[in-house]
Amino acid sequence: MSGLVGFTRTFAKYCVARMNLRSERGATAVEYGLMVALIAAVIIAAVALLGNNTKDTFQCTADSVAARADNCP
């Protein structure tokens, strides 16, 4: 009888360990999802902040080129 009890306890520990592994896989997927969302938010913020400065720089360059082209014969 003690052999059956020992086997049952070992099997129960095995089942609990397997369930913990499965739950960690789900947690890992959630963590990756959160990291992707955070990276996307940083990229959107960078584009929003730098977009206007870049647009102004290119507009200034285009105006300078246009003014120089008007002065040429």
N, CA, C and O atoms as a Tinker XYZ file with bonds, in Angstrom:
   292  protein
     1  N      0.808000   -1.195000    0.000000    73     2
     2  CA     0.000000    0.000000    0.000000    64     1     3
     3  C      0.859000    1.271000    0.000000    63     2     4     5
     4  O      0.512000    2.263000   -0.642000    81     3
     5  N      1.980000    1.231000    0.723000    73     3     6
     6  CA     2.817000    2.430000    0.775000    64     5     7
     7  C      3.427000    2.733000   -0.588000    63     6     8     9
     8  O      3.695000    3.896000   -0.892000    81     7
     9  N      3.650000    1.721000   -1.412000    73     7    10
    10  CA     4.159000    1.953000   -2.759000    64     9    11
    11  C      3.165000    2.721000   -3.602000    63    10    12    13
    12  O      3.550000    3.594000   -4.379000    81    11
    13  N      1.880000    2.400000   -3.456000    73    11    14
    14  CA     0.839000    3.098000   -4.196000    64    13    15
    15  C      0.698000    4.538000   -3.713000    63    14    16    17
    16  O      0.490000    5.449000   -4.513000    81    15
    17  N      0.812000    4.739000   -2.401000    73    15    18
    18  CA     0.713000    6.097000   -1.848000    64    17    19
    19  C      1.904000    6.940000   -2.317000    63    18    20    21
    20  O      1.737000    8.100000   -2.694000    81    19
    21  N      3.085000    6.361000   -2.293000    73    19    22
    22  CA     4.270000    7.086000   -2.761000    64    21    23
    23  C      4.158000    7.436000   -4.235000    63    22    24    25
    24  O      4.507000    8.545000   -4.640000    81    23
    25  N      3.674000    6.496000   -5.040000    73    23    26
    26  CA     3.486000    6.756000   -6.466000    64    25    27
    27  C      2.468000    7.869000   -6.682000    63    26    28    29
    28  O      2.665000    8.740000   -7.530000    81    27
    29  N      1.373000    7.841000   -5.911000    73    27    30
    30  CA     0.326000    8.853000   -6.053000    64    29    31
    31  C      0.858000   10.238000   -5.699000    63    30    32    33
    32  O      0.560000   11.218000   -6.383000    81    31
    33  N      1.640000   10.315000   -4.635000    73    31    34
    34  CA     2.215000   11.614000   -4.245000    64    33    35
    35  C      3.182000   12.117000   -5.322000    63    34    36    37
    36  O      3.175000   13.297000   -5.670000    81    35
    37  N      3.999000   11.222000   -5.835000    73    35    38
    38  CA     4.938000   11.607000   -6.884000    64    37    39
    39  C      4.190000   12.060000   -8.136000    63    38    40    41
    40  O      4.555000   13.056000   -8.761000    81    39
    41  N      3.150000   11.326000   -8.492000    73    39    42
    42  CA     2.355000   11.695000   -9.658000    64    41    43
    43  C      1.669000   13.046000   -9.447000    63    42    44    45
    44  O      1.591000   13.854000  -10.372000    81    43
    45  N      1.172000   13.291000   -8.232000    73    43    46
    46  CA     0.527000   14.571000   -7.931000    64    45    47
    47  C      1.527000   15.719000   -8.053000    63    46    48    49
    48  O      1.198000   16.778000   -8.587000    81    47
    49  N      2.746000   15.511000   -7.558000    73    47    50
    50  CA     3.777000   16.548000   -7.678000    64    49    51
    51  C      4.115000   16.801000   -9.151000    63    50    52    53
    52  O      4.320000   17.942000   -9.566000    81    51
    53  N      4.169000   15.727000   -9.925000    73    51    54
    54  CA     4.434000   15.843000  -11.359000    64    53    55
    55  C      3.343000   16.674000  -12.041000    63    54    56    57
    56  O      3.635000   17.550000  -12.854000    81    55
    57  N      2.082000   16.387000  -11.698000    73    55    58
    58  CA     0.963000   17.123000  -12.311000    64    57    59
    59  C      1.012000   18.605000  -11.949000    63    58    60    61
    60  O      0.773000   19.461000  -12.801000    81    59
    61  N      1.318000   18.908000  -10.699000    73    59    62
    62  CA     1.406000   20.306000  -10.266000    64    61    63
    63  C      2.547000   21.002000  -11.009000    63    62    64    65
    64  O      2.402000   22.145000  -11.441000    81    63
    65  N      3.670000   20.319000  -11.158000    73    63    66
    66  CA     4.803000   20.912000  -11.874000    64    65    67
    67  C      4.436000   21.180000  -13.328000    63    66    68    69
    68  O      4.800000   22.224000  -13.870000    81    67
    69  N      3.731000   20.268000  -13.959000    73    67    70
    70  CA     3.311000   20.459000  -15.351000    64    69    71
    71  C      2.358000   21.648000  -15.483000    63    70    72    73
    72  O      2.463000   22.425000  -16.432000    81    71
    73  N      1.438000   21.789000  -14.542000    73    71    74
    74  CA     0.499000   22.908000  -14.598000    64    73    75
    75  C      1.241000   24.225000  -14.421000    63    74    76    77
    76  O      0.887000   25.219000  -15.055000    81    75
    77  N      2.261000   24.250000  -13.572000    73    75    78
    78  CA     3.039000   25.467000  -13.382000    64    77    79
    79  C      3.801000   25.836000  -14.648000    63    78    80    81
    80  O      3.909000   27.015000  -14.983000    81    79
    81  N      4.327000   24.846000  -15.350000    73    79    82
    82  CA     5.018000   25.127000  -16.606000    64    81    83
    83  C      4.066000   25.710000  -17.634000    63    82    84    85
    84  O      4.417000   26.651000  -18.347000    81    83
    85  N      2.886000   25.167000  -17.712000    73    83    86
    86  CA     1.910000   25.675000  -18.678000    64    85    87
    87  C      1.502000   27.102000  -18.346000    63    86    88    89
    88  O      1.365000   27.929000  -19.248000    81    87
    89  N      1.308000   27.401000  -17.084000    73    87    90
    90  CA     0.887000   28.746000  -16.716000    64    89    91
    91  C      2.004000   29.752000  -16.973000    63    90    92    93
    92  O      1.721000   30.906000  -17.296000    81    91
    93  N      3.264000   29.345000  -16.838000    73    91    94
    94  CA     4.367000   30.255000  -17.109000    64    93    95
    95  C      4.469000   30.564000  -18.598000    63    94    96    97
    96  O      4.888000   31.660000  -18.972000    81    95
    97  N      4.101000   29.635000  -19.436000    73    95    98
    98  CA     4.111000   29.912000  -20.874000    64    97    99
    99  C      3.127000   31.023000  -21.211000    63    98   100   101
   100  O      3.435000   31.909000  -22.008000    81    99
   101  N      1.961000   30.980000  -20.614000    73    99   102
   102  CA     0.977000   32.036000  -20.836000    64   101   103
   103  C      1.459000   33.364000  -20.316000    63   102   104   105
   104  O      1.252000   34.400000  -20.948000    81   103
   105  N      2.103000   33.340000  -19.164000    73   103   106
   106  CA     2.640000   34.583000  -18.597000    64   105   107
   107  C      3.728000   35.149000  -19.493000    63   106   108   109
   108  O      3.828000   36.365000  -19.658000    81   107
   109  N      4.531000   34.289000  -20.065000    73   107   110
   110  CA     5.592000   34.757000  -20.955000    64   109   111
   111  C      4.997000   35.432000  -22.186000    63   110   112   113
   112  O      5.509000   36.456000  -22.638000    81   111
   113  N      3.936000   34.876000  -22.725000    73   111   114
   114  CA     3.289000   35.485000  -23.889000    64   113   115
   115  C      2.733000   36.860000  -23.532000    63   114   116   117
   116  O      2.834000   37.798000  -24.322000    81   115
   117  N      2.156000   36.977000  -22.361000    73   115   118
   118  CA     1.630000   38.277000  -21.919000    64   117   119
   119  C      2.770000   39.270000  -21.751000    63   118   120   121
   120  O      2.639000   40.434000  -22.130000    81   119
   121  N      3.878000   38.826000  -21.190000    73   119   122
   122  CA     5.021000   39.720000  -21.006000    64   121   123
   123  C      5.566000   40.197000  -22.351000    63   122   124   125
   124  O      5.899000   41.372000  -22.506000    81   123
   125  N      5.656000   39.296000  -23.315000    73   123   126
   126  CA     6.110000   39.709000  -24.647000    64   125   127
   127  C      5.129000   40.699000  -25.266000    63   126   128   129
   128  O      5.546000   41.658000  -25.915000    81   127
   129  N      3.850000   40.481000  -25.075000    73   127   130
   130  CA     2.850000   41.410000  -25.592000    64   129   131
   131  C      2.998000   42.791000  -24.979000    63   130   132   133
   132  O      2.881000   43.798000  -25.678000    81   131
   133  N      3.253000   42.845000  -23.682000    73   131   134
   134  CA     3.449000   44.132000  -23.014000    64   133   135
   135  C      4.717000   44.826000  -23.518000    63   134   136   137
   136  O      4.730000   46.044000  -23.698000    81   135
   137  N      5.770000   44.062000  -23.742000    73   135   138
   138  CA     6.998000   44.668000  -24.257000    64   137   139
   139  C      6.787000   45.231000  -25.658000    63   138   140   141
   140  O      7.275000   46.319000  -25.962000    81   139
   141  N      6.077000   44.518000  -26.507000    73   139   142
   142  CA     5.797000   45.001000  -27.858000    64   141   143
   143  C      4.962000   46.278000  -27.801000    63   142   144   145
   144  O      5.214000   47.222000  -28.550000    81   143
   145  N      3.968000   46.306000  -26.913000    73   143   146
   146  CA     3.135000   47.499000  -26.776000    64   145   147
   147  C      3.961000   48.690000  -26.289000    63   146   148   149
   148  O      3.768000   49.811000  -26.760000    81   147
   149  N      4.868000   48.456000  -25.359000    73   147   150
   150  CA     5.713000   49.537000  -24.849000    64   149   151
   151  C      6.655000   50.055000  -25.935000    63   150   152   153
   152  O      6.846000   51.264000  -26.068000    81   151
   153  N      7.237000   49.153000  -26.702000    73   151   154
   154  CA     8.123000   49.572000  -27.796000    64   153   155
   155  C      7.347000   50.378000  -28.832000    63   154   156   157
   156  O      7.844000   51.386000  -29.333000    81   155
   157  N      6.132000   49.940000  -29.155000    73   155   158
   158  CA     5.304000   50.683000  -30.116000    64   157   159
   159  C      4.974000   52.073000  -29.590000    63   158   160   161
   160  O      4.988000   53.042000  -30.349000    81   159
   161  N      4.678000   52.179000  -28.302000    73   159   162
   162  CA     4.363000   53.488000  -27.718000    64   161   163
   163  C      5.569000   54.420000  -27.784000    63   162   164   165
   164  O      5.414000   55.610000  -28.058000    81   163
   165  N      6.758000   53.897000  -27.538000    73   163   166
   166  CA     7.973000   54.717000  -27.601000    64   165   167
   167  C      8.226000   55.180000  -29.031000    63   166   168   169
   168  O      8.605000   56.330000  -29.253000    81   167
   169  N      8.019000   54.297000  -29.995000    73   167   170
   170  CA     8.227000   54.672000  -31.401000    64   169   171
   171  C      7.237000   55.754000  -31.820000    63   170   172   173
   172  O      7.613000   56.716000  -32.491000    81   171
   173  N      5.978000   55.599000  -31.428000    73   171   174
   174  CA     4.955000   56.597000  -31.777000    64   173   175
   175  C      5.284000   57.941000  -31.141000    63   174   176   177
   176  O      5.142000   58.983000  -31.782000    81   175
   177  N      5.721000   57.925000  -29.889000    73   175   178
   178  CA     6.078000   59.177000  -29.208000    64   177   179
   179  C      7.277000   59.834000  -29.890000    63   178   180   181
   180  O      7.294000   61.053000  -30.062000    81   179
   181  N      8.273000   59.049000  -30.278000    73   179   182
   182  CA     9.454000   59.615000  -30.934000    64   181   183
   183  C      9.095000   60.235000  -32.276000    63   182   184   185
   184  O      9.575000   61.318000  -32.611000    81   183
   185  N      8.254000   59.554000  -33.044000    73   183   186
   186  CA     7.844000   60.091000  -34.342000    64   185   187
   187  C      7.034000   61.366000  -34.157000    63   186   188   189
   188  O      7.197000   62.324000  -34.912000    81   187
   189  N      6.164000   61.380000  -33.159000    73   187   190
   190  CA     5.344000   62.571000  -32.923000    64   189   191
   191  C      6.210000   63.759000  -32.499000    63   190   192   193
   192  O      5.978000   64.885000  -32.939000    81   191
   193  N      7.200000   63.511000  -31.652000    73   191   194
   194  CA     8.040000   64.611000  -31.173000    64   193   195
   195  C      9.040000   65.085000  -32.232000    63   194   196   197
   196  O      9.287000   66.284000  -32.364000    81   195
   197  N      9.601000   64.162000  -32.967000    73   195   198
   198  CA    10.620000   64.537000  -33.950000    64   197   199
   199  C     10.040000   64.868000  -35.315000    63   198   200   201
   200  O     10.729000   65.453000  -36.151000    81   199
   201  N      8.799000   64.508000  -35.553000    73   199   202
   202  CA     8.184000   64.727000  -36.855000    64   201   203
   203  C      8.127000   66.190000  -37.249000    63   202   204   205
   204  O      8.473000   66.537000  -38.378000    81   203
   205  N      7.699000   67.048000  -36.348000    73   203   206
   206  CA     7.587000   68.477000  -36.659000    64   205   207
   207  C      8.956000   69.104000  -36.884000    63   206   208   209
   208  O      9.116000   69.928000  -37.785000    81   207
   209  N      9.943000   68.726000  -36.079000    73   207   210
   210  CA    11.294000   69.281000  -36.268000    64   209   211
   211  C     11.856000   68.854000  -37.617000    63   210   212   213
   212  O     12.475000   69.659000  -38.313000    81   211
   213  N     11.653000   67.625000  -37.984000    73   211   214
   214  CA    12.145000   67.139000  -39.271000    64   213   215
   215  C     11.435000   67.831000  -40.420000    63   214   216   217
   216  O     12.066000   68.202000  -41.409000    81   215
   217  N     10.116000   68.008000  -40.293000    73   215   218
   218  CA     9.344000   68.690000  -41.342000    64   217   219
   219  C      9.840000   70.124000  -41.509000    63   218   220   221
   220  O     10.001000   70.595000  -42.635000    81   219
   221  N     10.081000   70.818000  -40.403000    73   219   222
   222  CA    10.563000   72.201000  -40.473000    64   221   223
   223  C     11.945000   72.277000  -41.124000    63   222   224   225
   224  O     12.218000   73.191000  -41.903000    81   223
   225  N     12.810000   71.326000  -40.808000    73   223   226
   226  CA    14.154000   71.313000  -41.395000    64   225   227
   227  C     14.089000   71.109000  -42.897000    63   226   228   229
   228  O     14.765000   71.814000  -43.647000    81   227
   229  N     13.289000   70.159000  -43.346000    73   227   230
   230  CA    13.167000   69.918000  -44.790000    64   229   231
   231  C     12.498000   71.100000  -45.486000    63   230   232   233
   232  O     12.851000   71.424000  -46.620000    81   231
   233  N     11.546000   71.744000  -44.834000    73   231   234
   234  CA    10.889000   72.907000  -45.439000    64   233   235
   235  C     11.877000   74.055000  -45.600000    63   234   236   237
   236  O     11.869000   74.748000  -46.617000    81   235
   237  N     12.723000   74.255000  -44.601000    73   235   238
   238  CA    13.746000   75.307000  -44.677000    64   237   239
   239  C     14.720000   75.021000  -45.818000    63   238   240   241
   240  O     15.096000   75.926000  -46.562000    81   239
   241  N     15.122000   73.775000  -45.950000    73   239   242
   242  CA    16.026000   73.389000  -47.035000    64   241   243
   243  C     15.367000   73.585000  -48.392000    63   242   244   245
   244  O     16.002000   74.084000  -49.321000    81   243
   245  N     14.104000   73.201000  -48.519000    73   243   246
   246  CA    13.388000   73.364000  -49.784000    64   245   247
   247  C     13.231000   74.841000  -50.128000    63   246   248   249
   248  O     13.370000   75.214000  -51.293000    81   247
   249  N     12.947000   75.684000  -49.151000    73   247   250
   250  CA    12.821000   77.122000  -49.399000    64   249   251
   251  C     14.153000   77.726000  -49.851000    63   250   252   253
   252  O     14.186000   78.588000  -50.730000    81   251
   253  N     15.249000   77.266000  -49.240000    73   251   254
   254  CA    16.573000   77.778000  -49.626000    64   253   255
   255  C     16.913000   77.374000  -51.049000    63   254   256   257
   256  O     17.446000   78.179000  -51.813000    81   255
   257  N     16.615000   76.149000  -51.409000    73   255   258
   258  CA    16.890000   75.682000  -52.766000    64   257   259
   259  C     16.025000   76.448000  -53.763000    63   258   260   261
   260  O     16.505000   76.844000  -54.825000    81   259
   261  N     14.766000   76.657000  -53.429000    73   259   262
   262  CA    13.869000   77.387000  -54.333000    64   261   263
   263  C     14.321000   78.837000  -54.501000    63   262   264   265
   264  O     14.269000   79.374000  -55.607000    81   263
   265  N     14.763000   79.474000  -53.418000    73   263   266
   266  CA    15.218000   80.855000  -53.504000    64   265   267
   267  C     16.498000   80.937000  -54.336000    63   266   268   269
   268  O     16.673000   81.868000  -55.123000    81   267
   269  N     17.370000   79.983000  -54.165000    73   267   270
   270  CA    18.624000   79.980000  -54.935000    64   269   271
   271  C     18.331000   79.738000  -56.416000    63   270   272   273
   272  O     18.975000   80.331000  -57.281000    81   271
   273  N     17.370000   78.876000  -56.707000    73   271   274
   274  CA    17.038000   78.588000  -58.108000    64   273   275
   275  C     16.405000   79.808000  -58.778000    63   274   276   277
   276  O     16.600000   80.015000  -59.976000    81   275
   277  N     15.655000   80.616000  -58.034000    73   275   278
   278  CA    15.044000   81.826000  -58.593000    64   277   279
   279  C     16.086000   82.873000  -58.928000    63   278   280   281
   280  O     15.873000   83.672000  -59.840000    81   279
   281  N     17.208000   82.896000  -58.220000    73   279   282
   282  CA    18.241000   83.914000  -58.438000    64   281   283
   283  C     19.172000   83.561000  -59.588000    63   282   284   285
   284  O     19.922000   84.416000  -60.060000    81   283
   285  N     19.134000   82.330000  -60.036000    73   283   286
   286  CA    20.023000   81.909000  -61.130000    64   285   287
   287  C     19.408000   82.309000  -62.472000    63   286   288   289
   288  O     18.189000   82.303000  -62.640000    81   287
   289  N     20.297000   82.664000  -63.444000    73   287   290
   290  CA    19.767000   83.048000  -64.777000    64   289   291
   291  C     19.268000   81.879000  -65.579000    63   290   292
   292  O     18.802000   82.057000  -66.704000    81   291
